[in-house]
XYZ file of N, CA and C in Angstrom:
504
model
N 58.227 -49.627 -54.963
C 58.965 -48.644 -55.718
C 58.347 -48.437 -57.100
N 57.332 -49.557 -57.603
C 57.412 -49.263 -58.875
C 55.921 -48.614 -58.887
N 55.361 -49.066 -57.784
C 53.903 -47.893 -57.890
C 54.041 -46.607 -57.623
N 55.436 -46.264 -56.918
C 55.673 -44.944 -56.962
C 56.209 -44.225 -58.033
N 56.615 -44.755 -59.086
C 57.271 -44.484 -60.475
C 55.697 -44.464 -60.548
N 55.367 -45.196 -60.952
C 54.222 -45.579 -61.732
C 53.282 -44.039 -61.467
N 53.201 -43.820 -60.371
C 52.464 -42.763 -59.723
C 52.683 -41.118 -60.201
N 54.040 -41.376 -60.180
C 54.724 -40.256 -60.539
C 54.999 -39.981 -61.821
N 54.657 -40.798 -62.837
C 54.568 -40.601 -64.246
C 53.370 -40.161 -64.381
N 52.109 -41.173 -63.664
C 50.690 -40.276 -63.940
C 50.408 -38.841 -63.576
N 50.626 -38.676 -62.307
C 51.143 -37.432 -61.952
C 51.453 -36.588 -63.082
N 52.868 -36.198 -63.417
C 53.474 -35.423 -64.227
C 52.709 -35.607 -65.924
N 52.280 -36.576 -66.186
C 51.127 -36.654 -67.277
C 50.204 -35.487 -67.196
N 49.510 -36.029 -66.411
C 48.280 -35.381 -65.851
C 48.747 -33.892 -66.281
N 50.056 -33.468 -65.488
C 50.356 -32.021 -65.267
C 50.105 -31.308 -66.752
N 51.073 -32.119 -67.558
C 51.291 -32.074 -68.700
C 50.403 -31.758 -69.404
N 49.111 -32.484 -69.490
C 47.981 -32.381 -70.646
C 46.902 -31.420 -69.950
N 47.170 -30.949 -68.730
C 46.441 -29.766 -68.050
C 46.855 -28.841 -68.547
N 48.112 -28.567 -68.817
C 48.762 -27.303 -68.955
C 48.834 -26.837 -70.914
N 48.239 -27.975 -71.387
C 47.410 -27.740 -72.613
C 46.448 -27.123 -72.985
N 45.509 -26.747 -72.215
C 44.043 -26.525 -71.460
C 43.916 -25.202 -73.055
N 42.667 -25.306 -73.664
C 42.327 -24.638 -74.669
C 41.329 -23.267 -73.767
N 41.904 -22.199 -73.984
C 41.063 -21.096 -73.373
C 39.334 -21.036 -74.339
N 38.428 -21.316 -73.408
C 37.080 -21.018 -74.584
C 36.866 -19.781 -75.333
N 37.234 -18.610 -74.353
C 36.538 -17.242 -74.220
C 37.840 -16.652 -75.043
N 37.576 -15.836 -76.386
C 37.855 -15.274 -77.005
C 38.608 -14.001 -76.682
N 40.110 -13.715 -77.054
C 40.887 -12.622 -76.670
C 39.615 -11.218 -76.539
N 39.140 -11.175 -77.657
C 37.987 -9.802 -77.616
C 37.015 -9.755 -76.486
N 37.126 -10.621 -76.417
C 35.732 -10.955 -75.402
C 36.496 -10.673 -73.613
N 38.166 -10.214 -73.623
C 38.471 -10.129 -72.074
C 39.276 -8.435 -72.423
N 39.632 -8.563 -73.796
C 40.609 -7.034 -73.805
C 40.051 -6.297 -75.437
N 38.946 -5.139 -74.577
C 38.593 -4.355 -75.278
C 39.428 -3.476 -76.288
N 41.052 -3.337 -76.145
C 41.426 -2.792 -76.945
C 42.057 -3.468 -78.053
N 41.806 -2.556 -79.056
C 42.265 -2.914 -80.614
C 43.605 -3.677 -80.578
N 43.436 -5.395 -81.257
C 44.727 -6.236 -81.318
C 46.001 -5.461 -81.925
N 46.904 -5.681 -81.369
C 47.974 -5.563 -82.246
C 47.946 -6.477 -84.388
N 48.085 -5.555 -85.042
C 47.924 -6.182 -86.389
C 48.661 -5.490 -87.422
N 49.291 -6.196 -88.428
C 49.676 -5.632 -89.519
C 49.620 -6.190 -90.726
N 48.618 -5.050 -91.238
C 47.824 -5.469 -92.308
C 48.324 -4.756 -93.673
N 48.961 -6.437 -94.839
C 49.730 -5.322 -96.265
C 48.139 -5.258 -97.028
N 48.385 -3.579 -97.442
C 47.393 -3.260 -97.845
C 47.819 -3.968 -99.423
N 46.582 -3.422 -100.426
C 46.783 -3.562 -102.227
C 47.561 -2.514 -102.744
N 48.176 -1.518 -102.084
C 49.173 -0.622 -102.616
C 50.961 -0.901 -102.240
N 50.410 -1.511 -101.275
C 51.664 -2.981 -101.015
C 52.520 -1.577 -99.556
N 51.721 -1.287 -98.909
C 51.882 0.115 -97.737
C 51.452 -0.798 -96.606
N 51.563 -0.615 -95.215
C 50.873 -1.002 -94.413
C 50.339 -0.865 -93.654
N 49.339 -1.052 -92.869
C 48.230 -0.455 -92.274
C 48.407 -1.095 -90.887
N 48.636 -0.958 -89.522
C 48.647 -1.342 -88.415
C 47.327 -0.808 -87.228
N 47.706 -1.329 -86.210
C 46.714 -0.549 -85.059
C 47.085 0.444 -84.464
N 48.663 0.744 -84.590
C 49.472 2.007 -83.623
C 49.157 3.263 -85.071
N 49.815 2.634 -86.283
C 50.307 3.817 -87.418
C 49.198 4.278 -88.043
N 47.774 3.710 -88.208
C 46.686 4.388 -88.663
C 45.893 4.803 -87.764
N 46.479 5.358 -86.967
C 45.035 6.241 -85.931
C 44.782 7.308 -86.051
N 43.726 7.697 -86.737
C 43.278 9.103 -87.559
C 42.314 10.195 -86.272
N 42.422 9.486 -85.101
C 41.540 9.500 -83.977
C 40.065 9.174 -84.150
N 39.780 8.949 -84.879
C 38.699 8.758 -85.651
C 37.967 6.874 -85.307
N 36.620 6.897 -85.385
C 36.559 4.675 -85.025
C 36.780 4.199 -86.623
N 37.273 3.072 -85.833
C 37.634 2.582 -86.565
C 36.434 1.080 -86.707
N 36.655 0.478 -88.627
C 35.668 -0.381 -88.492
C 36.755 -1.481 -89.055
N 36.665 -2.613 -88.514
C 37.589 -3.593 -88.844
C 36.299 -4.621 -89.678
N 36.743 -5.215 -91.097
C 35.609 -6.032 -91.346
C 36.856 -7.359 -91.861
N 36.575 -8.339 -91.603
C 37.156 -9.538 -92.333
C 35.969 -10.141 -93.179
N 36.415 -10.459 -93.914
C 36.072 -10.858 -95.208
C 36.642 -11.878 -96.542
N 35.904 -12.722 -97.211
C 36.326 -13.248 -98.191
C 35.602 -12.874 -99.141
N 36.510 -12.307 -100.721
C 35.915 -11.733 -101.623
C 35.105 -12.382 -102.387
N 34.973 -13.809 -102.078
C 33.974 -14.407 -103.019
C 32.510 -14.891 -102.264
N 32.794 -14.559 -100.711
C 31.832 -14.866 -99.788
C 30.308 -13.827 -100.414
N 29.066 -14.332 -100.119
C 27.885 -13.412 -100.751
C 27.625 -12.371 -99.455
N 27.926 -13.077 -98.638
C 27.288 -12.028 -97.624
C 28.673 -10.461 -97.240
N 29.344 -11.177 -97.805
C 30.751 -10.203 -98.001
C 30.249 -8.974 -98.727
N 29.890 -9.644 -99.862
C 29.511 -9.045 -101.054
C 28.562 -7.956 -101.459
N 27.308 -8.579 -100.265
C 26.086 -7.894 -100.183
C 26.575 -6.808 -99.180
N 27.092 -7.042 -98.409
C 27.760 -5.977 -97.166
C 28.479 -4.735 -97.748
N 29.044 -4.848 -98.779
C 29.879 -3.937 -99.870
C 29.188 -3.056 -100.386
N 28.205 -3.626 -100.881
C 26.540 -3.238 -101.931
C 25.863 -2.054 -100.654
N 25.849 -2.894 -99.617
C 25.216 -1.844 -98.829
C 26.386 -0.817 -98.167
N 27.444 -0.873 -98.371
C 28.256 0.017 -97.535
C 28.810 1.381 -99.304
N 28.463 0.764 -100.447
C 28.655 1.551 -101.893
C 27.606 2.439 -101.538
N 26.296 2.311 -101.178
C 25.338 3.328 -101.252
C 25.004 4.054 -100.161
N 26.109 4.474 -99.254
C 25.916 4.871 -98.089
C 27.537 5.260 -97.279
N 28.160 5.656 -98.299
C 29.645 5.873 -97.859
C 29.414 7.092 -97.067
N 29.088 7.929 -97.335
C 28.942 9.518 -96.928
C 28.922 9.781 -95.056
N 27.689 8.122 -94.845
C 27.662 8.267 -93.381
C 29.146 7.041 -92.904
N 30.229 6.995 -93.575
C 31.091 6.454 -93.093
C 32.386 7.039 -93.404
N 32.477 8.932 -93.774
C 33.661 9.351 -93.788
C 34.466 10.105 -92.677
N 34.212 9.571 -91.834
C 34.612 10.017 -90.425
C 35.198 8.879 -89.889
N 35.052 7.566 -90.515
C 35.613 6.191 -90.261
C 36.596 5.366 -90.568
N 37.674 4.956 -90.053
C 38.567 4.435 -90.911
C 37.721 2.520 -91.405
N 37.900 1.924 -92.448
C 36.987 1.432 -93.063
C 38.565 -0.242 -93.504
N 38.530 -0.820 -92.447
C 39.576 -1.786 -93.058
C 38.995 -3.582 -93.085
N 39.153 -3.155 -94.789
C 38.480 -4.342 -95.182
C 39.751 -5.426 -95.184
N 39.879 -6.513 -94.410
C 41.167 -7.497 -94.785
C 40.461 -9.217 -94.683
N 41.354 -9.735 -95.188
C 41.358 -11.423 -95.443
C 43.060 -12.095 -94.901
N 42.624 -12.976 -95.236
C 43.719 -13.684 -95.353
C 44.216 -14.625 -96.438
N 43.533 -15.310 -97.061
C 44.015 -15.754 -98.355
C 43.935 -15.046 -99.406
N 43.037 -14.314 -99.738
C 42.720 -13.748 -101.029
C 44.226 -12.807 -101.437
N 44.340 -13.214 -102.762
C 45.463 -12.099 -103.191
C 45.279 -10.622 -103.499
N 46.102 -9.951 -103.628
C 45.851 -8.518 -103.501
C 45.062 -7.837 -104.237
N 45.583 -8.383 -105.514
C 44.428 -8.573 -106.929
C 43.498 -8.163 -106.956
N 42.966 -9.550 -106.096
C 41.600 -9.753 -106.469
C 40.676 -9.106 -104.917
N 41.827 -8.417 -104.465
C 40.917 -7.518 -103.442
C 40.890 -5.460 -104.035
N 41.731 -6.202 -104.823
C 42.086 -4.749 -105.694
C 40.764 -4.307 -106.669
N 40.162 -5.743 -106.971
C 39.108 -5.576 -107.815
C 37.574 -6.050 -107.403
N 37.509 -6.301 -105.876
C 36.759 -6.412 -105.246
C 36.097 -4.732 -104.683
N 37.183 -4.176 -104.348
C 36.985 -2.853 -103.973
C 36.722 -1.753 -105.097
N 37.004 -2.022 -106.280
C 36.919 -1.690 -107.541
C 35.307 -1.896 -107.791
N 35.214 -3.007 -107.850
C 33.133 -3.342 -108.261
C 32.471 -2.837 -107.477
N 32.969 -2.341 -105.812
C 31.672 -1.431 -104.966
C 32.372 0.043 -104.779
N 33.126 0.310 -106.097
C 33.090 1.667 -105.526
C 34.083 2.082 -104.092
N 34.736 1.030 -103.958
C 35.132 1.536 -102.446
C 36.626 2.127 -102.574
N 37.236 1.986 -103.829
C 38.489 2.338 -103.572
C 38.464 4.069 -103.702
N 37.478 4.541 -103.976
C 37.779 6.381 -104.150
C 37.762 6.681 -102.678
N 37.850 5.939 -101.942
C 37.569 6.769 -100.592
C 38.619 6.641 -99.905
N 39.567 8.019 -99.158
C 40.565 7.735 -98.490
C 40.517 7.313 -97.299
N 39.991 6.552 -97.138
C 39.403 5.832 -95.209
C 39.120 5.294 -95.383
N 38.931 4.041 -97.080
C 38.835 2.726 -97.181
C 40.265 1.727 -97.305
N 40.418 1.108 -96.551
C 41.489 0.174 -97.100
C 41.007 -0.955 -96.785
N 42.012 -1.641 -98.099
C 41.218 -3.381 -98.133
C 43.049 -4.239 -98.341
N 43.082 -5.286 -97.348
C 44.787 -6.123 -97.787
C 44.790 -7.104 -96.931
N 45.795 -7.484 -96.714
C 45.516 -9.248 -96.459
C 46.215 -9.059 -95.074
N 45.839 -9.658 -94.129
C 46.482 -10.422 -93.010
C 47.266 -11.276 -92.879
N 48.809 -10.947 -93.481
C 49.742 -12.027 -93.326
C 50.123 -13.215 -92.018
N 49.718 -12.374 -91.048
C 50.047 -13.215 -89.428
C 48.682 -13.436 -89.192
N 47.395 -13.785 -89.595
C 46.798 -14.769 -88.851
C 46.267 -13.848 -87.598
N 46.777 -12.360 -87.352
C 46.460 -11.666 -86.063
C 44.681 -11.459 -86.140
N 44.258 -10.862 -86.848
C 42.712 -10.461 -86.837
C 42.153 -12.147 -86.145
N 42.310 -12.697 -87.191
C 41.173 -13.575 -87.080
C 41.058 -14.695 -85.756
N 42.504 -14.225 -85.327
C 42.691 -15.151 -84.508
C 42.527 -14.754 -82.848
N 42.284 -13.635 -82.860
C 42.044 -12.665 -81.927
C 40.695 -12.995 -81.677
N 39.834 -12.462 -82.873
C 38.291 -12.324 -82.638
C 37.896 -14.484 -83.001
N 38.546 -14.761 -83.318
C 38.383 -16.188 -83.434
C 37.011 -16.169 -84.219
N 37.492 -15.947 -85.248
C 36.399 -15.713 -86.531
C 36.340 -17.074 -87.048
N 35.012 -17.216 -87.098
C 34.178 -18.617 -87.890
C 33.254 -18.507 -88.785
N 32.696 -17.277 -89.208
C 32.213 -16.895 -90.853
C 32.538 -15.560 -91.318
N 32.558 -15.537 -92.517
C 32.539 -14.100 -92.973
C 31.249 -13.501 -93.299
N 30.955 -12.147 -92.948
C 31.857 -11.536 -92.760
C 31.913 -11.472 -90.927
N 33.037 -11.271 -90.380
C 32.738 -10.788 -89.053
C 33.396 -9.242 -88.925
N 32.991 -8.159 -88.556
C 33.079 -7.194 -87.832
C 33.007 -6.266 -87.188
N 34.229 -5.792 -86.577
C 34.191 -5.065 -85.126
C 34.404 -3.618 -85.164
N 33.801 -3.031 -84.182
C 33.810 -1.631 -84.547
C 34.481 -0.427 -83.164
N 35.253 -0.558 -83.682
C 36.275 0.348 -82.166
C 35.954 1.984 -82.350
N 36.121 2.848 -80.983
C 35.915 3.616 -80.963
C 37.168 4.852 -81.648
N 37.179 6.008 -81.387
C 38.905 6.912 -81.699
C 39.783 6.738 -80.486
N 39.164 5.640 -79.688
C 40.202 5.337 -78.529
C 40.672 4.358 -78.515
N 40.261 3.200 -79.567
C 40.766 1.953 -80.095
C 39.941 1.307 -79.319
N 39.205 1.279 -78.398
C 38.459 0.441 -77.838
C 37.447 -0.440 -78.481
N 36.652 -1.368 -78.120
C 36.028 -1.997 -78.799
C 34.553 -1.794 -78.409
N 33.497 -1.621 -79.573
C 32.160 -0.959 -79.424
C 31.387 -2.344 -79.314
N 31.001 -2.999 -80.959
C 30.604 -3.623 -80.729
C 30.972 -4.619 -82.269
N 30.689 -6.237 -81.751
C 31.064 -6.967 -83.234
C 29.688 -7.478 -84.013
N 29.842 -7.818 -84.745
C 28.765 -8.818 -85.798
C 29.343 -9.694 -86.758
N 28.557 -10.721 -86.705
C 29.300 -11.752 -87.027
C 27.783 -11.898 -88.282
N 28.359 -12.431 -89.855
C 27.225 -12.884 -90.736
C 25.738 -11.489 -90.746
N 26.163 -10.914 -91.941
C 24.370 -10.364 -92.517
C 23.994 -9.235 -91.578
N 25.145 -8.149 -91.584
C 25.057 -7.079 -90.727
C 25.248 -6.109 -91.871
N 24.650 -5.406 -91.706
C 24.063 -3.974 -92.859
C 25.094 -2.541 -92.564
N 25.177 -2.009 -93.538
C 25.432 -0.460 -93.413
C 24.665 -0.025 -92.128
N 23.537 -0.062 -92.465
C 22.628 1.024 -91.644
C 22.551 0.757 -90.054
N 22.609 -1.194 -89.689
C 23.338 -1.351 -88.344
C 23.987 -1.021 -87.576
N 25.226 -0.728 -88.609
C 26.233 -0.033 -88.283
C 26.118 1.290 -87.975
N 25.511 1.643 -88.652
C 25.634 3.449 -89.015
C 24.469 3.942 -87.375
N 23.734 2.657 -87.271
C 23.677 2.844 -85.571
C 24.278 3.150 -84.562
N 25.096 2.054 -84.888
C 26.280 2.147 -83.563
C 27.033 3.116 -83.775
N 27.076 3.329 -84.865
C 28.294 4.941 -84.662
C 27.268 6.104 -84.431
N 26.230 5.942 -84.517
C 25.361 7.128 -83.675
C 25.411 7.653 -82.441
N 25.252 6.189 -81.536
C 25.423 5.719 -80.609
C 27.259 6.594 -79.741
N 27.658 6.577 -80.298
C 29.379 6.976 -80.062
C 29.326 8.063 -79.633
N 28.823 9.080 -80.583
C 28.479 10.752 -80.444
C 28.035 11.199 -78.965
């Protein structure tokens, strides 16, 4: 009797720490369409995946404002806005305060543009979706919300300004 207890605890163990099981493969990586997200912008408004669809692609970038390659990505997206006004342009984080994304977007020039927005990710949804592990990472959906293509670290304006060639 008691190897059958015994048995039946390993058993139901077993079940137990199976049904823990960590998925490897990344939500993006099985469902091409744009996560559900709601993102408070720096005007304290909010920006989602249903309420900003301008039909237009959309470019999702995560980012930390003190990151360099963030930074340099900005530098190259200040001198080359023109080929990105057909784009909705959403720059978000998650820790950084509004502030100092207020004045991040301020030093490249990015806040004159109405198809830039930059605000924080209160729920953890972006990053946890694309299961982001440097900044900057991002993804670039089509006006159908679908997903084109991502980059993760030291991806340029002009990369980009590929892939939206590519769309046409």
């Amino acid at each position: 009797m008691k190897k059958l207890v015994l048995a039946l605890v390993l058993i139901l163990s077993a079940q137990l720490g199976f049904s823990q099981t960590y998925d490897s493969i990344a939500p993006y990586k099985k469902d091409k369409n744009m996560p559900t997200f709601q993102v408070l912008l720096t005007d304290s408004t909010w920006y989602s995946n249903t309420t900003n669809n301008h039909n237009q692609p959309t470019l999702i970038i995560y980012f930390n404002p003190d990151c360099d390659h963030c930074q340099h990505m900005a530098a190259s997206f200040e001198k080359d806005m023109d080929a990105f006004k057909n784009v909705n342009l959403l720059w978000t984080t998650y820790l950084a305060p509004l502030d100092e994304l207020k004045n991040f977007s301020h030093s490249y020039n990015l806040d004159k543009y109405p198809n830039v927005y930059f605000g924080k990710d209160p729920n953890y949804a972006i990053p946890a979706f694309f299961r982001v592990e440097y900044t900057p990472f991002v993804a670039l959906y089509d006006k159908n919300n679908k997903l084109v293509h991502t980059w993760t670290l030291n991806v340029s304006a002009d990369e980009i300004k590929f892939s939206l060639k590519n769309l046409k």
